[in-house]
XYZ file of C-alpha atoms in Angstrom:
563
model
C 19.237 153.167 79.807
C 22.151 151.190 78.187
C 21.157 147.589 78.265
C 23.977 144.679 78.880
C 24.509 144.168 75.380
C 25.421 147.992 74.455
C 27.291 148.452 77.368
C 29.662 145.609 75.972
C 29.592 146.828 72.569
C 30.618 150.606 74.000
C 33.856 148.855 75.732
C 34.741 146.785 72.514
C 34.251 150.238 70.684
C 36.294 151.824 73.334
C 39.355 148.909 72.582
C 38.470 149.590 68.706
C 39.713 153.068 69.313
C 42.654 152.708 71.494
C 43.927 149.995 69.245
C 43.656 152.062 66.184
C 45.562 154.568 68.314
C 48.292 152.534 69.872
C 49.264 150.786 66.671
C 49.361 154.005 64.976
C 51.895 155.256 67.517
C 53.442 151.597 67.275
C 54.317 151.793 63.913
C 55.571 155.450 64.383
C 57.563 154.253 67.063
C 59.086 151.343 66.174
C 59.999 152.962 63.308
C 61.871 155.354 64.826
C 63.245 152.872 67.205
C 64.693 150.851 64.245
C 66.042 153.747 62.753
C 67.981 154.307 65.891
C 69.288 151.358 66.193
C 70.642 151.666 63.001
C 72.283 154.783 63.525
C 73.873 153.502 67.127
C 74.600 149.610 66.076
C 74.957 149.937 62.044
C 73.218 147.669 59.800
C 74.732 144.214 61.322
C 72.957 145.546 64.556
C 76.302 145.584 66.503
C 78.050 142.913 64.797
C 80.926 144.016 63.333
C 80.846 142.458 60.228
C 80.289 145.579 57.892
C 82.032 148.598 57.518
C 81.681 151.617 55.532
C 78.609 153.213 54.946
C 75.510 153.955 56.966
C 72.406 151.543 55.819
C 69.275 153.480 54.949
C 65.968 152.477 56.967
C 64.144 150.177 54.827
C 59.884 150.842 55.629
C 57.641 148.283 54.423
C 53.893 149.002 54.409
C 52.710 145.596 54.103
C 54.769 144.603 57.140
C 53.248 147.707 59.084
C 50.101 147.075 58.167
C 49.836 143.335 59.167
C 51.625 144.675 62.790
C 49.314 147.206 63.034
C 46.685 145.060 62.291
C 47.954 142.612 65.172
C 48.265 145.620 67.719
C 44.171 146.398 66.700
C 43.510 142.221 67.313
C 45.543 142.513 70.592
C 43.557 145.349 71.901
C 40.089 143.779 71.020
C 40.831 140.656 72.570
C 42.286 142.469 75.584
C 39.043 144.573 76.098
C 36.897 141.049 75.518
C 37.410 140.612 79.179
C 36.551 144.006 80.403
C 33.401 143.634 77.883
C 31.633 140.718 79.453
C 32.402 142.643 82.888
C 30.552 145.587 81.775
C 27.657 143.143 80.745
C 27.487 141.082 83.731
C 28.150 144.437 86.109
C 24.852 145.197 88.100
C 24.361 148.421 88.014
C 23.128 149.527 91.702
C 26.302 148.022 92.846
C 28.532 149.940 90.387
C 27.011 153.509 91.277
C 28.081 152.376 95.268
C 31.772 151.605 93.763
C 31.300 147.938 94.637
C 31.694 145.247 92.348
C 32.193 141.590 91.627
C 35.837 140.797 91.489
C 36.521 137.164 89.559
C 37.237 134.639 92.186
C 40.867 133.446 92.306
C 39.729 129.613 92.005
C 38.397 130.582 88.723
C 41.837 132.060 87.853
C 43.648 128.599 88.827
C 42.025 126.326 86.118
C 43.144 127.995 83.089
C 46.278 128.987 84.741
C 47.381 125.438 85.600
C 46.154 124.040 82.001
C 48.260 127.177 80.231
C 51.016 125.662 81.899
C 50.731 122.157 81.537
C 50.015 122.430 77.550
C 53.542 124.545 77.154
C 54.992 121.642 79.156
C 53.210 119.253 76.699
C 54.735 121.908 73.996
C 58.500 121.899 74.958
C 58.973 118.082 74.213
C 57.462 118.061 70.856
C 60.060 117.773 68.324
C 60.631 120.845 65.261
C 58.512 120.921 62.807
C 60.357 121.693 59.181
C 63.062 122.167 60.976
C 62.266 125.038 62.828
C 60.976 124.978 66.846
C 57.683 126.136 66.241
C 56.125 124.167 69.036
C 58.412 125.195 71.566
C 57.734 128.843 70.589
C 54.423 128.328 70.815
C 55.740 126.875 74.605
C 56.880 130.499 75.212
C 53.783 132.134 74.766
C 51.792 129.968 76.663
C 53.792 129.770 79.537
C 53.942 133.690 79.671
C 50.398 133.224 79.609
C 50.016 130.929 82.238
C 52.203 132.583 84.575
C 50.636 135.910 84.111
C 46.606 134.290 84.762
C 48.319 133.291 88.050
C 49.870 135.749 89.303
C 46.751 137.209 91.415
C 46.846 133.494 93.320
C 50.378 133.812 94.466
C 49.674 137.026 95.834
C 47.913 135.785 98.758
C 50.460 133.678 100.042
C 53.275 135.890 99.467
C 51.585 138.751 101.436
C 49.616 137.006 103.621
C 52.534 136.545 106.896
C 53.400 139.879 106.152
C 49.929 141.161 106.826
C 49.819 139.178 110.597
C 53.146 140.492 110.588
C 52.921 144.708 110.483
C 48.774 144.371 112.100
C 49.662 147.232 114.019
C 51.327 149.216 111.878
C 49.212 151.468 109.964
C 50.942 152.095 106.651
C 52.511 149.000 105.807
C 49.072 147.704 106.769
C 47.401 149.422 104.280
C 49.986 148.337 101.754
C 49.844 145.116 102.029
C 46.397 144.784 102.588
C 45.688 146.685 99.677
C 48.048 144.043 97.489
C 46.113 141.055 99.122
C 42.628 141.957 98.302
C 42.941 143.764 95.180
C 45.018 141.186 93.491
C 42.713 140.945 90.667
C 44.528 144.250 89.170
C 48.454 142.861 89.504
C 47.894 141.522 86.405
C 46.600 144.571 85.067
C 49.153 146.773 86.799
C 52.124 144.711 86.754
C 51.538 142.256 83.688
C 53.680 143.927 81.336
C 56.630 143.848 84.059
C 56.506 139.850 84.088
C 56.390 139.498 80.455
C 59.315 142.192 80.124
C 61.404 140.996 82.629
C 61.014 137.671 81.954
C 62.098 138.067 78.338
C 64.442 140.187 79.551
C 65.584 136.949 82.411
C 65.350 134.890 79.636
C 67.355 136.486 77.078
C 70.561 137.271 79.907
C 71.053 133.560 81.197
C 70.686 132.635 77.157
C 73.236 134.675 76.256
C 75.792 133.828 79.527
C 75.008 130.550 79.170
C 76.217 130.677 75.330
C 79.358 132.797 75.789
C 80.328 130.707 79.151
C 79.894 127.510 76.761
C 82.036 129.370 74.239
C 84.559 130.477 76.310
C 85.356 126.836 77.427
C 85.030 125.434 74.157
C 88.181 127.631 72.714
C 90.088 127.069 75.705
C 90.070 123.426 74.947
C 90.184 123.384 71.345
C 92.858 126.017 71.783
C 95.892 124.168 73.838
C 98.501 125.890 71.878
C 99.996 128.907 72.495
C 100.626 129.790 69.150
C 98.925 129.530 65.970
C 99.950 130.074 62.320
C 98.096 130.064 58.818
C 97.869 131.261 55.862
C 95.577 134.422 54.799
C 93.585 134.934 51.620
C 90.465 132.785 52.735
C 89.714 129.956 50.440
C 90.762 128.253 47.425
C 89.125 125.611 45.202
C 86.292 125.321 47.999
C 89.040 124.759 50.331
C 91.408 126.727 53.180
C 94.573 127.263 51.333
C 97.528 124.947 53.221
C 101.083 125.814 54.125
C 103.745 124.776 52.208
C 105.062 121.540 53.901
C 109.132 122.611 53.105
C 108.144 125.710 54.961
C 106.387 123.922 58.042
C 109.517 122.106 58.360
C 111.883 124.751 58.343
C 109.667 126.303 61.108
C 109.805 122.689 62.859
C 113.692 123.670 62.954
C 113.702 126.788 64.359
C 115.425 127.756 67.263
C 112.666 128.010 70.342
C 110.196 125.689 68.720
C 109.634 122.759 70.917
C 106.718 120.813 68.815
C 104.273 121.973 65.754
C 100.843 120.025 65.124
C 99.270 120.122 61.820
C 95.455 120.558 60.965
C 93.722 119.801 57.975
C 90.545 120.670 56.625
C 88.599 119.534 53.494
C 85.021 119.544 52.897
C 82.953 116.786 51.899
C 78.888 116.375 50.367
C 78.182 113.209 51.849
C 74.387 113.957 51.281
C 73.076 115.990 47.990
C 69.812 117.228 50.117
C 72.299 118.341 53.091
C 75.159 120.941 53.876
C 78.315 120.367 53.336
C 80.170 118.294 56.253
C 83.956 119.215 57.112
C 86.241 116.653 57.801
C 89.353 117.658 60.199
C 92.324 115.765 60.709
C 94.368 116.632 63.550
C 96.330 114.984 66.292
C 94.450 113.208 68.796
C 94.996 110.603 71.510
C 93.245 107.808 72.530
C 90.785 109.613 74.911
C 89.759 112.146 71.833
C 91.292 115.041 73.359
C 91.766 117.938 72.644
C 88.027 117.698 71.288
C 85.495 118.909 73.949
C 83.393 116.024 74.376
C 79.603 116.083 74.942
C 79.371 112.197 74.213
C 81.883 109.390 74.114
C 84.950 108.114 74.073
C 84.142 105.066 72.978
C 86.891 102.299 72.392
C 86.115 101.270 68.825
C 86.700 97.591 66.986
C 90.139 96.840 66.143
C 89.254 96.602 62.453
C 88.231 100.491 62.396
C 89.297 103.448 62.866
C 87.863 106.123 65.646
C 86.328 109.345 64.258
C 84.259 111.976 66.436
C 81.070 113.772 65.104
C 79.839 117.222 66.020
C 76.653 117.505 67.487
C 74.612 119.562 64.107
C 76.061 115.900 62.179
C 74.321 113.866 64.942
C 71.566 115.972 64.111
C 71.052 116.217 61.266
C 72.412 112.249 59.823
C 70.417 110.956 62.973
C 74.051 109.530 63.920
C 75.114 108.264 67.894
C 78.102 107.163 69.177
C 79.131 103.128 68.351
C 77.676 102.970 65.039
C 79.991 103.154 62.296
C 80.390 106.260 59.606
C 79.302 104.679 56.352
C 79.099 107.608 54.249
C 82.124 108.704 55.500
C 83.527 105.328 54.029
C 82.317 105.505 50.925
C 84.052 109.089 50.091
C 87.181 107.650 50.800
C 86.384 105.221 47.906
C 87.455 108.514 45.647
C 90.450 109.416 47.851
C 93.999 109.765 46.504
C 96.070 106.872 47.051
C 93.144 104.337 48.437
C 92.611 101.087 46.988
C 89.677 101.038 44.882
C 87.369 98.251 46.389
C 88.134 97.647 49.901
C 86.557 100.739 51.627
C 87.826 101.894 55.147
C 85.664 101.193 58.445
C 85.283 104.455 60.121
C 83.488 103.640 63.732
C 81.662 107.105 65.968
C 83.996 106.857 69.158
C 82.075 110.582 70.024
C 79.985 113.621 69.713
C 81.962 116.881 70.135
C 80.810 120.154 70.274
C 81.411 122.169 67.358
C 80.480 126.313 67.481
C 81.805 127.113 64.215
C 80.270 124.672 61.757
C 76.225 124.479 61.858
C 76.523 121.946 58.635
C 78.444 119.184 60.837
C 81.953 118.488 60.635
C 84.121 115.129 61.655
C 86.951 114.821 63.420
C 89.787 112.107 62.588
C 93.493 111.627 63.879
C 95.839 113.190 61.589
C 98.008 110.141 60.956
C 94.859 107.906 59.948
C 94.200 110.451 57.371
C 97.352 110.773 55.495
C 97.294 107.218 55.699
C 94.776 106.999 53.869
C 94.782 109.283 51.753
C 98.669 110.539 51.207
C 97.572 113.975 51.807
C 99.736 115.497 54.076
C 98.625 119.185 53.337
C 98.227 121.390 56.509
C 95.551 124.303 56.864
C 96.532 125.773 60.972
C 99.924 124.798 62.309
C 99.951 124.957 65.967
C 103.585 125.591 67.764
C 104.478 125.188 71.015
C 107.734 127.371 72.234
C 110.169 125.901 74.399
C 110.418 126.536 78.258
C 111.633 129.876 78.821
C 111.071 131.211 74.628
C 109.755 135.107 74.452
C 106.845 134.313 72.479
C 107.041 138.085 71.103
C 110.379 137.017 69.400
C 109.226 133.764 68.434
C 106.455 135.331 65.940
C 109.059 137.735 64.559
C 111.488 134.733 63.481
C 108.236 132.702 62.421
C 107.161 136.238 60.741
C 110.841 136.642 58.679
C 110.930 132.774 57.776
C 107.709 133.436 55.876
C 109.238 136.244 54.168
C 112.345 134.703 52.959
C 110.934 131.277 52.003
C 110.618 132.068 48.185
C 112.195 135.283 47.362
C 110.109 137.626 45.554
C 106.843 135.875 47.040
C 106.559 136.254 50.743
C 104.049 133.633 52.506
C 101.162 135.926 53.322
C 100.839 134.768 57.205
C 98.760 135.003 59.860
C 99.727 134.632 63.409
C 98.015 134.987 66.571
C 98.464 133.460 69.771
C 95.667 131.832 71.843
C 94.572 134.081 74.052
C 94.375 136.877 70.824
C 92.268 134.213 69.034
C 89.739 133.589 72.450
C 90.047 137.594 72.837
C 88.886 138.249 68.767
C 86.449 135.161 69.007
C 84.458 137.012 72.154
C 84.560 140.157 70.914
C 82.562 139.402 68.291
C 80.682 137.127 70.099
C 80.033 140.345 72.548
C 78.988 142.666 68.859
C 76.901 139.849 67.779
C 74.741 140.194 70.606
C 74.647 143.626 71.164
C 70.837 143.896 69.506
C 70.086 141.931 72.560
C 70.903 144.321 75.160
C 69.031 146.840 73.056
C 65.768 144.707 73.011
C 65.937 144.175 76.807
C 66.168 147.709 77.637
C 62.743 148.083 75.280
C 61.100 145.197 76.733
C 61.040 146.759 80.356
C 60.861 150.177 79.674
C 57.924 148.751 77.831
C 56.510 147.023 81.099
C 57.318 149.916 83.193
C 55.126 152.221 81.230
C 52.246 149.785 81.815
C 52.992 150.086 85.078
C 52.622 154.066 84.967
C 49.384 153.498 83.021
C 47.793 151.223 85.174
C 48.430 153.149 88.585
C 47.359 156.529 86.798
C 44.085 155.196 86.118
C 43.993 153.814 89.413
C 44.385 157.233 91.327
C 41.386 158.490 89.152
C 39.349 155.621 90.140
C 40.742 155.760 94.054
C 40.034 159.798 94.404
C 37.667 159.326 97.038
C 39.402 156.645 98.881
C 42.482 159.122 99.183
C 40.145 161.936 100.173
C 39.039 159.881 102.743
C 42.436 158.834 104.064
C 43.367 162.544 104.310
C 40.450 163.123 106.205
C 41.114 160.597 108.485
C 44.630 162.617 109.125
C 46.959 161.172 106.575
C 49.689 163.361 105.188
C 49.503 163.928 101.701
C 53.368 162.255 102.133
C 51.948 159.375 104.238
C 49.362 158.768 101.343
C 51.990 159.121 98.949
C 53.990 156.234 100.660
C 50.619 154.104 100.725
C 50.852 154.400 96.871
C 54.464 153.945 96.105
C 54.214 151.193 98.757
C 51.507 149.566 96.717
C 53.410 150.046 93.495
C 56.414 148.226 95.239
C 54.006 145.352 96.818
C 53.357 144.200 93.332
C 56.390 145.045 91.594
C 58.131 142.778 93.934
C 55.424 140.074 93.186
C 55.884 140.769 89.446
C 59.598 140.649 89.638
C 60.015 137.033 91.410
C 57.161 136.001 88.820
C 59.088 137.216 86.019
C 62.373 136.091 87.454
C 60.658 132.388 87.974
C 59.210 132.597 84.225
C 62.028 134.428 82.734
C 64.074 130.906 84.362
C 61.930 128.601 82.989
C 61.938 130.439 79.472
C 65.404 130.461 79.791
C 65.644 126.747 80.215
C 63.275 126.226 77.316
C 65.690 128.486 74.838
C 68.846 126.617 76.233
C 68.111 122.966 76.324
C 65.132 122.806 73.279
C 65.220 126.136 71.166
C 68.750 126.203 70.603
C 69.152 122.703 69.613
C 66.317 122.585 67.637
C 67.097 125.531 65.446
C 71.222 125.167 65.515
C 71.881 122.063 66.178
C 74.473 122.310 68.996
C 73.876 122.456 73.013
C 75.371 125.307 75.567
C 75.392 124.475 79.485
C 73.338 126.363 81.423
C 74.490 129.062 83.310
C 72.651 131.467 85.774
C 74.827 134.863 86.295
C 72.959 135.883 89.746
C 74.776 138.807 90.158
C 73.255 140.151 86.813
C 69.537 139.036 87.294
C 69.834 140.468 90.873
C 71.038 143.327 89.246
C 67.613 143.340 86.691
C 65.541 142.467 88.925
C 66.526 144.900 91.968
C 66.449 147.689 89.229
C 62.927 146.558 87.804
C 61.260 146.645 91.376
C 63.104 150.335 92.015
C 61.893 151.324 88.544
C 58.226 150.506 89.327
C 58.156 151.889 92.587
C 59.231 155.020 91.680
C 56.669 155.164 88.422
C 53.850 154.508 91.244
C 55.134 156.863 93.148
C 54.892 159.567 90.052
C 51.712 158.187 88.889
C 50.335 159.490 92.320
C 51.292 162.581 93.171
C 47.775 163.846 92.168
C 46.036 161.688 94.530
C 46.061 163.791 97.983
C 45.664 167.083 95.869
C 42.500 169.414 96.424
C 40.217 167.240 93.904
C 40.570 164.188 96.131
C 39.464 166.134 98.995
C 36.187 167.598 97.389
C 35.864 164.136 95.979
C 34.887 162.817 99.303
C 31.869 165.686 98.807
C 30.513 163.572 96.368
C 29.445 160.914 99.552
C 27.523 163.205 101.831
């Protein structure tokens, strides 16, 4: 006697309840989730960065409260869907187990506009700085991709189908996966969005340590590097004493030295501060990586190259001239008041350790200008043939005799310790990720175990059947782990496809948008193969757990239920 109405309000009540549920065990959870990953990663979440003592959880019940309130909205608009079905669902057709599944046209429309608007999305520019829109990008095209995924099903499965005709089992598979594909979504939804996080996150972070490793091997082109420790001084990197660079000039096994300096600069009150480096550079820029440039510049100025946060952030290019550059060299020691310096943007480098901007002058314009001939890093080059082992212990004692009583407080590494250290913590830093991933799809796999549960309670009698008709409870078995694999593969090359695109998204607009620098794209196929071979194993063998009830006694006497 439950009219349309109630019938809709008895799902939404339903939802009500599960939600209250699920973000109950959310919170619980996630809670002890975070207090795990404290315990295994420490409080920089794998970073490195602080030692000592174990950080204490910190719970918030605001913040749990406005998650758990997000996990309730989540599962009332989820069972909005199921609702209007309920109301719409005639109810002679329902007590027959037939029903009206949505047509996949209606599926395309929505799909097809999800994805265009994230398009639309992912060339708007930050807003306040941040990349809001193409977040918002994200979401939709997860979106998108999921509403589709029933309409690729057909054409994916549908030359296997002619193919195995005779073949009973794989038959019934694939079949099955064809005209059911209304409930991939349900099934197999939370694999996509997993796994194409999971996608998206992995060619991210390759793509950023590839970019890194490349960047130190060409800023890096000596094998040796010396400076001095104790961090800064006056706002700026202590320098080396130039008697003592000198000296080391002199020693035996040293074929060249190059000098860096370092200062930093407020060209802009409402901006961070920029770092100006002077080091030795040829006509070509090198050894700078280059995203932009060289340019040749005017023969009254003087080259400088620009990271890519100061392009950013000064809305600088190459072949315009530096003009606030210029004017803080109207302060500089030894410069003649008055007739300010013409510094012209030859090139845009790319610059991983300084999100505020830095520039990038020859060494010999500098002191020039300036008289400053104060040096920060010291690279050395050995001669042909030099033990480099024995070159840092005569580099190691010349600091430690050059003013008796106070021994130069040195640090020397060569390049490949430096690119070593620099990855390392690169590899720490992004440990959390890792950690996330491995969430995310166990996450989607337990969807998976949900959804195919409640479809062997739904499918008793259609098993009973099948074992009537002389199916093995093994053979039915195999019908349902074959299923599970049917759309695990479909979920897996949609989340690889979405997980690309997403990736693409993060590399060429989030990143620039929030840090200011660009990485190159990188896709390590080995490891998606890897993710996504272990995803569609994973699922398979959750169906195949999920059910093991289905041939048992209860689908048998299920079939009773027909006669």
């Amino acid at each position: 006697g439950l009219t349309p109405q109630e019938r809709a309000t008895l799902v939404l009540g339903e939802s009500l309840v599960l939600g209250l549920l699920g973000s109950g065990l959310g919170i619980a959870l996630g809670s002890g989730l975070a207090a795990l990953a404290l315990k295994m990663l420490g409080g920089d979440l794998g970073g490195g960065y602080f030692g000592g003592g174990q950080p204490v959880l910190q719970w918030q019940p605001g913040t749990a409260i406005l998650y758990g309130g997000l996990g309730l909205l989540a599962a009332l608009l989820g069972g909005w869907g199921p609702a209007r079905a309920a109301q719409a669902l005639p109810p002679a057709q329902a007590l027959k187990g037939l029903g009206h599944p949505e047509p996949e046209r209606r599926r395309r429309l929505p799909g097809l506009l999800l994805l265009v608007s994230a398009a639309g999305l992912a060339a708007a520019p930050p807003i306040d700085g941040m990349p809001l829109a193409a977040y918002l990008s994200v979401a939709l095209l997860l979106l998108g991709g999921m509403v589709l995924l029933p309409v690729g099903i057909e054409p994916l499965y549908g030359p296997l189908a002619r193919r195995f005709r005779h073949r009973l089992l794989p038959l019934l598979v694939i079949e099955r996966a064809r005209r059911t594909s209304g409930l991939a979504t349900a099934a197999v939804g939370g694999v996509v969005a997993s796994l194409s996080l999971a996608v998206a996150l992995t060619v991210m972070v390759a793509s950023f340590r590839d970019s890194v490793t490349r960047w130190l091997d060409q800023l890096l082109p000596a094998p040796l590097y010396v400076r001095l420790a104790g961090g800064l001084q006056g706002g700026e990197q202590i320098t080396l004493p130039a008697a003592w660079v000198d000296s080391l000039q002199a020693l035996p096994g040293v074929a060249r030295v190059s000098g860096l300096r370092v200062r930093p600069l407020w060209l802009d009150p409402g901006r961070p501060e920029v770092f100006l480096i002077a080091r030795s550079l040829d006509a070509e820029g090198r050894p700078l990586p280059l995203v932009q440039g060289p340019l040749k510049p005017p023969p009254d100025a003087m080259p400088v190259y620009i990271s890519e946060a100061m392009a950013d952030l000064y809305r600088l290019a190459p072949g315009q001239d530096l003009e606030q550059l210029s004017r803080s060299f109207d302060t500089s020691p030894g410069h003649a008041s008055g007739v300010l310096p013409r510094f012209f943007i030859a090139g845009v480098w790319r610059d991983y350790a300084r999100q505020g901007g830095s520039i990038v002058m020859d060494r010999t314009d500098y002191t020039r200008l300036t008289g400053d001939q104060s040096i920060n890093d010291l690279a050395v080059w050995p001669s042909a043939g030099v033990d480099e082992a024995g070159l840092l212990q005569a580099i190691r004692h010349l600091g430690s005799t050059a003013d008796p009583g106070r021994p130069l407080p040195l640090e020397l590494a060569s390049s490949a310790e430096i690119r070593a250290r620099s990855l390392r913590i690169f590899d720490r830093s992004f440990a959390v990720t890792y950690w996330l991933q491995a969430v995310a799809i166990a996450i989607g796999l337990f969807g998976v175990a949900a959804s195919f549960s409640a479809q062997v309670l739904a499918r008793r009698k259609e098993f009973g059947l099948l074992a009537h008709l002389g199916l093995s409870r093994r053979q039915i078995l195999c019908v349902v782990a074959g299923e599970g694999a049917a759309w695990t593969a479909a979920g897996a090359l949609a989340g690889l496809g979405l997980g690309l695109a997403i990736a693409a998204l993060l590399v060429v607009v989030v990143n620039p948008q929030s840090f200011h620098w660009t990485m190159d794209l990188m896709l390590p196929v080995p490891r998606l193969a890897l993710l996504c071979l272990a995803t569609l194993l994973a699922g398979t063998c959750t169906a195949w757990l999920a059910g093991r009830s289905a041939a048992g006694a209860d689908a048998l006497q299920a079939v009773r239920e027909d006669w």
